[in-house]
Coordinates of C-alpha atoms and ligand atoms in Angstrom, one line a residue:
M147 CA -0.4 -2.3 -24.8
K148 CA 3.0 -1.0 -23.6
P149 CA 6.3 -4.1 -24.8
S150 CA 8.5 -5.3 -22.7
T151 CA 10.0 -3.6 -19.8
L152 CA 7.5 -1.3 -18.0
R153 CA 9.9 0.9 -16.7
I154 CA 8.2 4.0 -17.2
G155 CA 8.9 7.7 -16.6
Y156 CA 12.0 9.1 -18.2
R157 CA 15.5 9.1 -17.1
Y158 CA 17.1 12.3 -14.7
R159 CA 20.0 13.9 -16.2
P160 CA 20.5 17.6 -14.9
N161 CA 20.1 18.9 -18.5
R162 CA 16.9 16.9 -18.6
L163 CA 15.3 19.6 -16.6
A164 CA 12.6 22.2 -16.9
Q165 CA 13.6 26.1 -16.2
A166 CA 12.0 26.0 -12.9
Y167 CA 8.7 24.4 -11.9
D168 CA 6.3 24.9 -9.3
A169 CA 6.5 22.4 -7.5
I170 CA 8.7 19.1 -6.4
V171 CA 7.8 16.0 -5.8
I172 CA 9.9 13.7 -4.4
G173 CA 8.3 10.0 -4.9
S174 CA 6.6 8.5 -7.4
G175 CA 4.0 6.4 -5.3
M176 CA 0.1 6.4 -5.4
G177 CA -0.2 9.0 -3.5
G178 CA 3.1 11.2 -5.2
L179 CA 1.3 10.8 -8.7
T180 CA -1.8 12.1 -7.3
T181 CA -0.6 15.3 -5.8
A182 CA 1.2 15.7 -8.8
A183 CA -1.1 15.2 -11.6
L184 CA -4.0 17.2 -9.6
L185 CA -1.6 20.0 -9.1
S186 CA -0.9 19.7 -13.0
E187 CA -4.5 20.3 -13.5
L188 CA -4.8 22.8 -11.8
G189 CA -1.9 24.7 -14.0
W190 CA 1.6 23.5 -12.0
R191 CA 4.2 22.7 -13.7
V192 CA 5.6 19.7 -11.4
C193 CA 8.8 18.0 -10.9
V194 CA 8.5 14.3 -10.6
L195 CA 11.8 12.8 -8.8
E196 CA 11.4 9.0 -8.4
Q197 CA 15.0 7.3 -7.0
H198 CA 14.5 3.8 -8.5
Y199 CA 14.5 2.9 -12.5
T200 CA 10.3 3.0 -12.5
A201 CA 7.6 5.3 -11.9
G202 CA 4.7 4.1 -9.7
G203 CA 6.3 3.2 -6.2
Y204 CA 4.5 -0.4 -4.7
T205 CA 2.8 0.4 -8.0
H206 CA 6.0 -0.8 -10.5
S207 CA 5.5 -3.9 -11.7
Y208 CA 8.5 -6.4 -12.8
E209 CA 9.6 -8.6 -15.6
R210 CA 12.5 -11.1 -15.4
N211 CA 12.9 -14.5 -17.5
G212 CA 9.7 -13.5 -19.3
Y213 CA 7.4 -13.3 -16.4
E214 CA 6.0 -10.2 -14.6
W215 CA 4.9 -9.6 -11.4
D216 CA 3.5 -7.0 -8.9
V217 CA 5.0 -5.9 -6.2
G218 CA 2.3 -3.7 -4.1
V219 CA -1.2 -4.2 -5.5
H220 CA -3.0 -7.7 -5.6
Y221 CA -6.8 -6.4 -5.3
I222 CA -8.3 -3.0 -4.9
G223 CA -11.7 -2.7 -3.5
D224 CA -14.5 0.0 -4.4
V225 CA -14.2 0.5 -8.2
G226 CA -16.9 -1.5 -9.5
T227 CA -19.5 0.5 -10.3
Q228 CA -19.1 4.4 -10.2
T229 CA -18.2 5.4 -7.0
R230 CA -16.0 8.1 -5.4
T231 CA -12.7 5.7 -5.5
R232 CA -13.4 5.2 -9.2
K233 CA -14.4 8.2 -9.9
M234 CA -10.9 9.8 -8.9
F235 CA -9.7 6.7 -10.7
D236 CA -10.9 7.1 -13.9
F237 CA -10.3 11.1 -13.9
L238 CA -6.3 10.5 -13.1
S239 CA -6.2 8.1 -15.7
G240 CA -7.9 9.7 -18.4
G241 CA -10.1 6.6 -17.9
K242 CA -7.4 4.5 -19.4
L243 CA -7.1 2.3 -16.0
E244 CA -9.9 -0.9 -16.9
W245 CA -10.7 -2.8 -14.2
A246 CA -11.4 -6.8 -14.1
P247 CA -13.6 -7.9 -11.5
M248 CA -11.8 -11.2 -9.5
A249 CA -14.2 -14.5 -8.5
D250 CA -17.4 -13.2 -6.0
E251 CA -15.4 -15.3 -3.4
Y252 CA -12.9 -12.9 -3.7
D253 CA -10.3 -13.8 -0.4
R254 CA -10.3 -17.6 1.3
F255 CA -9.3 -18.0 4.8
Y256 CA -7.5 -21.3 5.6
V257 CA -7.5 -20.8 9.4
G258 CA -5.9 -24.3 11.1
D259 CA -8.1 -27.3 9.0
R260 CA -10.5 -25.0 8.8
I261 CA -11.8 -22.9 5.7
F262 CA -13.8 -19.4 6.1
N263 CA -14.3 -17.2 2.9
A264 CA -15.3 -13.0 2.1
M265 CA -18.2 -12.4 -0.8
A266 CA -18.2 -9.7 -3.4
G267 CA -21.8 -7.5 -2.4
K268 CA -22.6 -5.7 0.8
Q269 CA -25.7 -8.4 1.4
A270 CA -23.7 -11.7 -0.2
F271 CA -20.3 -10.3 2.5
R272 CA -23.5 -10.7 5.4
D273 CA -25.3 -13.7 4.0
N274 CA -22.4 -15.2 3.6
L275 CA -21.0 -14.7 7.3
V276 CA -24.2 -15.8 8.4
R277 CA -24.4 -19.4 6.3
Q278 CA -20.3 -19.9 7.9
F279 CA -21.6 -18.6 11.8
P280 CA -25.8 -19.0 11.8
Q281 CA -25.4 -19.1 15.3
D282 CA -23.4 -15.4 15.6
T283 CA -26.0 -13.6 13.3
A284 CA -26.8 -10.6 16.3
A285 CA -22.8 -10.4 15.7
I286 CA -22.8 -10.1 12.5
D287 CA -25.2 -7.9 12.2
A288 CA -24.4 -5.2 15.0
Y289 CA -20.9 -5.6 13.1
M290 CA -22.3 -4.1 9.8
D291 CA -24.0 -1.1 11.3
L292 CA -20.3 -0.5 12.5
L293 CA -19.2 -0.5 9.8
R294 CA -21.9 1.5 8.1
K295 CA -21.1 3.6 10.8
V296 CA -17.5 4.6 10.6
G297 CA -18.2 5.2 6.9
R298 CA -19.3 9.1 7.6
A299 CA -17.0 9.5 9.9
L300 CA -13.9 8.5 7.8
S301 CA -14.6 10.9 5.4
D302 CA -14.6 13.3 8.2
L303 CA -11.5 12.6 9.6
G304 CA -9.4 12.3 6.2
M305 CA -11.5 16.5 6.0
E306 CA -10.0 17.0 9.1
K307 CA -6.4 17.1 8.3
V308 CA -7.0 19.5 5.6
L309 CA -8.2 22.2 8.2
R310 CA -5.3 24.4 9.3
P311 CA -4.5 24.3 13.2
W312 CA -6.2 26.8 14.3
Q313 CA -9.5 25.5 12.3
R314 CA -8.7 21.8 14.0
K315 CA -8.9 23.3 16.8
L316 CA -12.1 25.2 16.6
A317 CA -13.8 22.2 14.9
A318 CA -13.0 19.5 17.7
P319 CA -16.2 19.5 19.7
V320 CA -18.2 19.2 16.5
M321 CA -15.9 16.1 15.2
K322 CA -15.9 14.7 18.7
L323 CA -18.8 14.3 18.7
R324 CA -19.2 13.2 14.9
T325 CA -16.3 10.4 15.5
P326 CA -17.5 7.1 17.6
G327 CA -15.0 5.7 20.7
F328 CA -15.1 2.7 18.8
M329 CA -13.2 3.6 16.1
Y330 CA -10.1 4.5 18.5
R331 CA -10.7 1.0 20.6
S332 CA -8.4 -2.6 18.8
T333 CA -9.7 -4.1 16.3
Y334 CA -9.8 -7.3 18.9
D335 CA -11.4 -4.9 21.7
V336 CA -14.1 -4.0 19.1
L337 CA -15.2 -7.8 18.0
S338 CA -14.6 -9.6 21.3
G339 CA -17.4 -7.3 22.5
L340 CA -19.6 -8.7 19.9
T341 CA -18.7 -11.7 20.4
Q342 CA -16.4 -14.9 21.6
N343 CA -16.6 -17.0 18.4
R344 CA -13.2 -16.9 18.7
D345 CA -13.4 -18.3 14.5
L346 CA -16.3 -15.3 13.2
I347 CA -13.4 -12.8 14.5
A348 CA -10.5 -14.9 13.0
T349 CA -12.8 -14.3 9.5
L350 CA -13.9 -11.0 10.1
C351 CA -9.8 -10.1 10.6
G352 CA -9.1 -12.6 7.9
Q353 CA -7.5 -10.0 6.3
W354 CA -4.9 -8.4 8.6
G355 CA -2.5 -8.8 6.4
D356 CA -4.0 -5.9 4.1
M357 CA -2.5 -3.1 6.0
G358 CA 0.0 -5.5 8.3
L359 CA -1.4 -6.0 11.9
P360 CA -3.3 -8.5 13.7
P361 CA -6.7 -7.5 15.4
K362 CA -4.8 -6.5 19.6
Q363 CA -3.1 -4.4 18.1
S364 CA -4.7 -2.9 15.4
A365 CA -7.1 0.1 15.0
F366 CA -10.8 -0.5 14.3
M367 CA -10.8 1.9 12.2
V368 CA -8.7 1.3 9.4
H369 CA -10.1 -2.4 10.1
A370 CA -13.5 -1.0 9.2
M371 CA -11.6 0.9 6.0
I372 CA -10.3 -2.4 4.6
A373 CA -13.5 -4.2 5.5
R374 CA -15.7 -1.8 3.8
H375 CA -13.0 -1.0 1.4
Y376 CA -13.6 -4.7 -0.5
L377 CA -17.4 -5.1 0.6
Y378 CA -18.1 -5.1 -2.8
G379 CA -15.1 -7.1 -4.4
G380 CA -11.7 -6.8 -5.3
F381 CA -10.4 -6.3 -8.4
Y382 CA -7.5 -6.3 -10.7
P383 CA -6.0 -3.5 -13.7
V384 CA -6.0 -4.9 -16.3
G385 CA -2.6 -4.7 -18.1
G386 CA -1.3 -5.0 -14.4
S387 CA -0.6 -2.8 -12.1
W388 CA 2.1 -0.8 -13.8
R389 CA -1.1 0.2 -15.8
I390 CA -1.5 3.1 -12.9
A391 CA 1.6 5.1 -12.9
D392 CA 1.3 4.8 -17.2
S393 CA -1.9 6.3 -17.4
I394 CA -1.2 8.9 -14.9
I395 CA 1.7 10.0 -15.9
P396 CA 0.9 12.1 -19.0
K397 CA -1.6 14.0 -17.2
I398 CA 1.7 15.4 -15.3
Q399 CA 3.5 15.7 -18.8
E400 CA 0.5 17.4 -20.8
A401 CA 1.4 20.7 -18.2
G402 CA 4.5 20.8 -19.1
G403 CA 6.0 18.6 -15.9
E404 CA 8.0 15.5 -15.7
V405 CA 8.4 12.1 -13.9
F406 CA 11.8 11.2 -13.2
T407 CA 13.3 7.7 -13.2
Y408 CA 17.2 6.9 -11.0
A409 CA 16.4 10.5 -9.6
Q410 CA 17.5 10.0 -5.8
V411 CA 16.7 13.0 -3.7
A412 CA 19.5 13.3 -1.1
R413 CA 18.0 15.7 0.5
I414 CA 15.2 18.7 1.0
L415 CA 17.1 22.3 0.7
V416 CA 15.9 24.8 3.6
E417 CA 16.9 28.3 4.5
D418 CA 16.1 30.6 6.3
D419 CA 13.3 28.5 8.1
K420 CA 12.0 27.7 4.3
V421 CA 12.0 25.6 1.9
T422 CA 14.1 26.4 -1.1
G423 CA 14.5 23.5 -3.2
V424 CA 16.5 20.3 -3.7
E425 CA 19.7 18.3 -3.6
M426 CA 19.7 15.6 -6.0
A427 CA 22.2 12.4 -4.9
D428 CA 24.9 13.5 -7.9
G429 CA 25.0 16.9 -6.2
H430 CA 22.8 19.0 -8.6
Q431 CA 20.6 21.1 -6.8
I432 CA 17.0 22.1 -7.8
D433 CA 15.6 25.7 -6.7
C434 CA 11.5 25.4 -5.9
T435 CA 10.2 27.0 -3.0
T436 CA 7.1 24.4 -2.7
V437 CA 8.6 20.5 -2.3
I438 CA 6.0 17.6 -1.5
S439 CA 7.4 14.6 0.0
S440 CA 5.3 11.5 -0.5
A441 CA 8.8 9.5 0.2
G442 CA 7.8 8.7 3.6
I443 CA 7.5 10.7 7.1
A444 CA 10.7 8.2 8.4
N445 CA 12.6 9.4 5.3
T446 CA 11.5 12.6 5.3
F447 CA 12.0 14.0 9.0
E448 CA 14.9 11.9 9.9
S449 CA 17.3 11.6 6.6
L450 CA 16.1 14.5 3.7
L451 CA 15.9 17.5 6.0
P452 CA 18.8 19.0 7.5
A453 CA 18.9 17.7 11.2
G454 CA 18.2 20.9 13.0
V455 CA 15.6 21.5 11.0
A456 CA 13.9 18.7 11.8
E457 CA 14.4 18.9 16.1
Q458 CA 13.8 22.7 16.0
H459 CA 10.3 21.8 15.0
G460 CA 10.0 19.3 17.6
Y461 CA 9.9 16.0 14.6
A462 CA 12.1 13.9 16.7
S463 CA 10.1 13.7 19.7
K464 CA 6.7 13.4 17.0
L465 CA 8.1 10.5 15.3
S466 CA 8.3 8.9 18.5
A467 CA 4.9 8.2 19.0
V468 CA 5.2 6.3 15.8
R469 CA 7.0 2.2 15.0
P470 CA 7.3 1.0 10.9
S471 CA 5.5 -0.8 9.8
F472 CA 6.1 -4.9 10.0
A473 CA 8.2 -6.2 6.8
H474 CA 7.7 -9.0 4.0
L475 CA 8.7 -11.7 2.1
G476 CA 7.9 -11.6 -1.6
V477 CA 8.3 -14.6 -3.7
Y478 CA 7.4 -14.3 -7.4
I479 CA 6.8 -17.4 -9.4
G480 CA 6.9 -18.0 -12.6
L481 CA 4.8 -21.3 -14.2
Q482 CA 4.5 -22.8 -17.7
G483 CA 1.1 -23.1 -18.7
T484 CA -2.1 -20.9 -18.1
A485 CA -3.6 -19.3 -15.0
E486 CA -7.1 -22.0 -16.8
E487 CA -4.3 -25.0 -17.6
L488 CA -3.2 -24.9 -14.3
G489 CA -5.9 -24.2 -12.4
L490 CA -4.7 -21.0 -10.8
P491 CA -8.0 -19.4 -9.2
R492 CA -9.2 -15.5 -9.1
T493 CA -9.3 -15.6 -5.0
N494 CA -6.4 -14.3 -2.9
F495 CA -5.6 -17.4 -0.3
W496 CA -4.8 -16.3 3.4
I497 CA -3.3 -19.4 4.7
Y498 CA -2.8 -18.9 9.4
P499 CA -1.6 -21.4 11.2
N500 CA -4.7 -21.2 14.1
N501 CA -7.4 -18.5 14.9
D502 CA -5.8 -16.9 17.3
Y503 CA -3.5 -14.1 14.8
D504 CA -1.6 -12.6 18.0
A505 CA -0.2 -15.6 19.2
A506 CA 1.2 -16.5 15.7
V507 CA 2.9 -13.4 15.2
E508 CA 3.9 -13.1 18.6
A509 CA 5.6 -17.2 18.1
F510 CA 7.2 -16.1 15.0
V511 CA 8.6 -12.9 16.2
N512 CA 11.1 -15.1 19.3
D513 CA 11.1 -17.9 16.9
R514 CA 11.7 -17.7 13.1
H515 CA 11.4 -21.5 13.6
A516 CA 7.6 -21.3 14.2
E517 CA 5.1 -21.1 11.6
F518 CA 4.6 -18.0 9.5
P519 CA 1.7 -16.3 11.1
V520 CA 0.3 -15.6 7.4
V521 CA 1.3 -16.7 3.8
Y522 CA -1.1 -14.5 1.4
I523 CA -0.9 -15.8 -2.3
S524 CA -2.0 -14.3 -5.1
F525 CA -2.7 -15.1 -8.8
P526 CA -2.1 -11.8 -10.8
S527 CA -2.1 -13.6 -14.2
A528 CA -5.4 -15.3 -13.5
K529 CA -6.9 -11.7 -12.5
D530 CA -5.4 -10.0 -15.1
P531 CA -7.5 -10.7 -18.5
D532 CA -5.2 -9.1 -20.3
Y533 CA -1.8 -11.0 -19.4
L534 CA -2.1 -13.6 -21.6
N535 CA -1.7 -10.9 -24.8
R536 CA 1.8 -10.0 -23.2
H537 CA 3.0 -13.3 -22.3
P538 CA 1.4 -15.8 -24.2
G539 CA 1.5 -19.8 -22.5
T540 CA 2.6 -18.6 -18.9
A541 CA 1.0 -17.6 -15.5
T542 CA 2.5 -15.9 -12.4
I543 CA 1.6 -16.0 -8.8
E544 CA 2.9 -14.6 -6.1
I545 CA 3.7 -15.3 -2.0
V546 CA 3.8 -12.4 0.5
A547 CA 4.5 -13.4 3.8
P548 CA 5.8 -11.2 7.3
A549 CA 9.5 -10.8 8.1
P550 CA 11.1 -9.2 10.8
Y551 CA 13.6 -6.6 9.7
E552 CA 16.3 -7.5 11.9
W553 CA 16.9 -11.0 10.7
F554 CA 18.6 -9.6 7.7
E555 CA 20.2 -6.8 9.6
P556 CA 23.1 -8.9 8.8
W557 CA 23.7 -8.1 5.2
K558 CA 22.4 -4.4 5.5
G559 CA 24.2 -2.3 3.3
T560 CA 25.6 -4.6 0.6
T561 CA 24.6 -3.9 -2.4
W562 CA 21.2 -6.5 -4.2
G563 CA 22.1 -9.0 -5.9
K564 CA 25.7 -9.2 -4.6
R565 CA 24.6 -10.3 -0.8
G566 CA 26.6 -13.4 -0.5
E567 CA 26.0 -17.4 -0.2
D568 CA 24.9 -17.0 3.2
Y569 CA 22.5 -14.0 2.1
E570 CA 21.6 -16.6 -1.1
A571 CA 21.4 -19.6 1.5
F572 CA 19.0 -18.5 4.0
K573 CA 16.5 -16.5 1.6
K574 CA 16.1 -20.6 -0.3
Q575 CA 15.0 -21.8 2.8
L576 CA 12.7 -19.6 3.4
G577 CA 11.6 -19.8 -0.1
E578 CA 10.9 -23.5 -0.5
R579 CA 8.8 -23.1 3.0
L580 CA 7.0 -21.1 1.3
M581 CA 6.6 -23.0 -1.6
R582 CA 5.8 -26.0 0.6
H583 CA 1.9 -24.0 1.6
L584 CA 1.6 -23.2 -2.1
Y585 CA 1.9 -26.8 -2.9
D586 CA 0.1 -28.3 -0.1
K587 CA -3.1 -25.7 -1.2
L588 CA -2.7 -26.4 -5.2
P589 CA -1.2 -30.0 -5.2
Q590 CA -1.1 -29.7 -9.2
L591 CA 1.2 -27.3 -9.5
E592 CA 4.4 -29.8 -7.8
G593 CA 6.2 -29.8 -11.0
R594 CA 4.9 -27.4 -12.7
V595 CA 6.9 -24.4 -11.8
D596 CA 9.8 -23.1 -14.1
Y597 CA 11.1 -20.1 -11.8
Y598 CA 10.7 -18.6 -8.8
E599 CA 12.6 -15.9 -6.9
V600 CA 12.9 -14.6 -2.7
S601 CA 12.3 -10.9 -1.7
T602 CA 13.3 -10.0 1.3
P603 CA 13.0 -7.1 3.5
L604 CA 16.0 -5.4 2.0
S605 CA 15.1 -5.8 -0.8
T606 CA 12.4 -3.9 -0.4
E607 CA 14.8 -0.8 1.3
W608 CA 16.8 -1.5 -2.1
F609 CA 14.5 -0.9 -4.8
A610 CA 11.0 1.6 -2.4
A611 CA 13.6 3.2 -0.2
Y612 CA 11.5 2.4 2.8
R613 CA 14.6 2.3 5.7
H614 CA 12.9 -0.9 7.4
G615 CA 11.4 -2.7 4.7
E616 CA 8.1 -1.4 5.4
L617 CA 5.3 -3.6 4.4
Y618 CA 3.1 -0.5 4.3
G619 CA 4.7 2.4 5.6
L620 CA 4.0 3.6 9.2
D621 CA 2.2 0.9 11.5
H622 CA -1.6 1.4 11.5
T623 CA -1.6 1.3 15.5
V624 CA -4.2 3.2 17.5
E625 CA -1.5 5.8 18.7
R626 CA -0.3 6.2 15.0
F627 CA -4.7 7.8 14.5
R628 CA -4.0 10.4 17.6
Q629 CA -1.3 12.0 15.7
D630 CA -3.0 15.2 14.5
W631 CA 0.4 16.2 12.8
L632 CA 0.7 12.8 10.3
G633 CA -1.4 14.9 7.2
P634 CA -0.4 17.3 4.3
R635 CA 1.3 20.8 6.0
T636 CA 4.3 20.6 8.2
L637 CA 6.2 23.3 10.4
I638 CA 7.5 24.0 7.7
P639 CA 7.0 26.8 4.8
G640 CA 6.9 25.4 1.9
L641 CA 7.3 21.4 2.8
W642 CA 4.2 19.5 2.3
L643 CA 4.0 15.8 3.1
T644 CA 1.7 13.1 1.3
G645 CA 1.6 9.5 0.3
Q646 CA 0.1 6.4 2.8
D647 CA 1.9 7.5 5.9
T648 CA -0.4 10.6 5.6
L649 CA -3.5 8.7 6.0
T650 CA -4.0 4.8 5.6
C651 CA -1.9 2.4 3.2
G652 CA -3.8 1.0 0.3
V653 CA -3.3 2.5 -3.3
T654 CA -6.9 4.0 -2.4
G655 CA -5.4 5.2 1.1
A656 CA -2.2 6.7 -1.1
M657 CA -4.4 8.3 -3.9
M658 CA -6.9 10.0 -1.4
S659 CA -3.8 11.4 0.3
G660 CA -2.6 13.0 -3.1
L661 CA -6.6 14.7 -3.2
L662 CA -6.2 15.9 0.7
T663 CA -2.5 17.4 -0.1
T664 CA -3.7 19.0 -3.1
M665 CA -6.8 20.8 -1.2
A666 CA -4.6 21.7 1.9
M667 CA -2.1 23.2 -0.5
V668 CA -4.3 25.3 -3.1
G669 CA -7.4 26.0 -0.9
M670 CA -11.2 24.7 -1.4
R671 CA -11.8 28.1 -3.6
R672 CA -10.0 26.4 -6.2
M673 CA -10.4 22.0 -5.1
G674 CA -14.0 23.2 -5.6
P675 CA -14.5 23.4 -8.9
L676 CA -11.8 20.4 -9.8
M677 CA -13.9 17.9 -7.2
K678 CA -17.0 19.1 -9.3
R679 CA -15.3 17.9 -12.2
I680 CA -13.8 14.6 -11.2
Y681 CA -17.1 13.7 -8.9
S682 CA -19.8 14.9 -11.7
Ligands
FAD797 C1 4.0 -7.0 -0.9 C2 2.8 -5.9 -0.7 C3 1.3 -5.9 -1.7 C4 0.0 -4.9 -1.5 N1 -1.0 -5.2 -1.5 C5 -1.9 -4.0 -1.9 C6 -2.8 -4.6 -2.4 O1 -3.7 -5.4 -2.8 N2 -4.0 -3.4 -2.5 C7 -3.9 -2.1 -2.2 O2 -4.4 -1.2 -2.1 N3 -2.8 -2.0 -1.6 C8 -1.3 -3.4 -1.7 N4 -0.3 -2.7 -0.8 C9 -0.2 -1.2 -0.4 C10 0.0 -0.2 -1.8 O3 1.1 -1.0 -2.5 C11 0.9 1.1 -0.4 O4 0.0 1.9 0.5 C12 1.0 2.5 -1.7 O5 1.0 1.7 -2.5 C13 1.5 3.3 -1.1 O6 1.5 4.4 -1.8 P1 2.5 5.7 -1.3 O7 3.0 6.6 -2.4 O8 2.3 6.2 -0.5 O9 4.2 4.6 -1.2 P2 5.4 4.5 -2.0 O10 4.1 3.6 -3.9 O11 6.1 3.6 -1.3 O12 5.7 5.5 -2.8 C14 6.9 6.1 -2.4 C15 8.5 6.5 -3.1 O13 9.1 7.5 -3.4 C16 10.7 7.3 -3.3 N5 11.2 7.6 -2.7 C17 11.6 6.9 -1.5 N6 12.5 7.9 -1.3 C18 13.0 8.8 -2.5 C19 14.2 10.2 -3.0 N7 14.8 10.4 -1.4 N8 14.4 10.2 -4.0 C20 13.2 9.5 -4.5 N9 12.2 8.6 -4.5 C21 12.3 8.7 -3.1 C22 10.5 5.4 -3.0 O14 11.4 4.8 -3.9 C23 8.4 5.0 -3.7 O15 8.6 4.7 -5.1 C24 0.3 -3.2 -1.0 C25 2.2 -3.4 -0.8 C26 2.4 -4.3 -0.6 C27 4.8 -3.7 0.0

């Protein structure tokens, strides 16, 4: 296992670049790395440029004061058996990525003063719901049936993104027939058609934080996608989330490519309406006629492309149909004592003030002193069987909660670590509020916390380059999923897109976006044999 720093990738310097690359990828998150690794497998020499000091995007980990935390990976579903998701992770990592199962009770929902939960395994999940809501058995079975129906339609929608616009037009009537209309309704709309039991709806939507929108605002298709994803339980990458990028990068390097860190792209260069390369923040230009951006839709069209180019192709008006997702606070906690000694579970906690999630979000947005509409607590050192080998005698906890970006705008543009006393005081106050939730649920931890620090949406902007501190890129509204321009292809020859904004959020969503982007770029004739190898 790698020692200490967890910094992966190779520090960018112009003189470290190869003479020429077949493609440049902007951003080293799961979307960018997957695209780069698959292209590398097909013999391309790919240069991945990452602005942060380490590779991995939201899958990176960091260390401070002898503790190690993940920033954007708490659990991943669908990797316990040889599923397509698992096979793809195995292929990308050369089989080096291992997964540790969480407890059977992988999610626990504290809804006001009541407790509900989700259990691993499709039948166990259903039976557990029936145990909690025996009077709603028919609604629960109808719900399970909807999840089943959504499965096929979700893979159709993915494949549709690969098609050229004319192929899409041809396929449209068939797609319409194959796509159930309820996928494009709000989650609440669909669920309230099955039951009026607000506690059951709250339990089914207990994972809304996994895509950032409460049930009245989110598209049912993304709710169903997440519910299906975790149906067989949650899994954690052994060795920490940084192992994801660490195990994929060699595939890119073996083909002659590289993943550079401290490598901020300032502009995508376009001449005669075609991509010709990128200009780095240091002014150095890298020529390349194929550029794949995983930096997010807003970054790509609003700041990386020359303004005239994005406007000319109508992207400015297209962007008005989508909006950034909510921003968040993170609390990163270090404790002396092991997870076992401290009684930390391998279960995620979701804490809600009551069972009306939408009303709670609205109250919070209007009044920063209102209760947090959701507080999520994760126990990474308890989930990772390798943690104690790296950090003996210690344990970690992470808390995530929403916070509007606007609260932090007064400090926008200031430098990380030097934002001033008023900012620190505000952070302290928010951190203390969130810590109270932790002590309320696990009182044995009072006095056992050795260290904690709070991140804000400005930290997300600083380290992950999301301009509004977005938790999940674009918001997962119904309207977003109606935008057929959100996919791998752009109207600018040589420019491709990948990452969560082109499909859905989640490490697996971003990974699948990388697969779709590669498919769209190279075509099925070249991709077919590779997919056979991945999925054999
Ligand atoms: C707090 C939190 C918890 C989460 N928990 C989970 C979870 O438990 N399970 C799960 O599956 N998903 C989770 N997610 C979501 C998941 O992490 C993301 O959806 C996914 O990793 C996004 O991958 P991506 O490649 O699209 O984007 P990113 O990982 O954001 O990668 C984009 C990269 O582009 C880089 N970049 C941007 N602009 C430039 C530029 N100009 N030059 C160079 N580089 C640039 C950024 O620095 C970044 O590294 C969580 C996310 C957060 C924030």
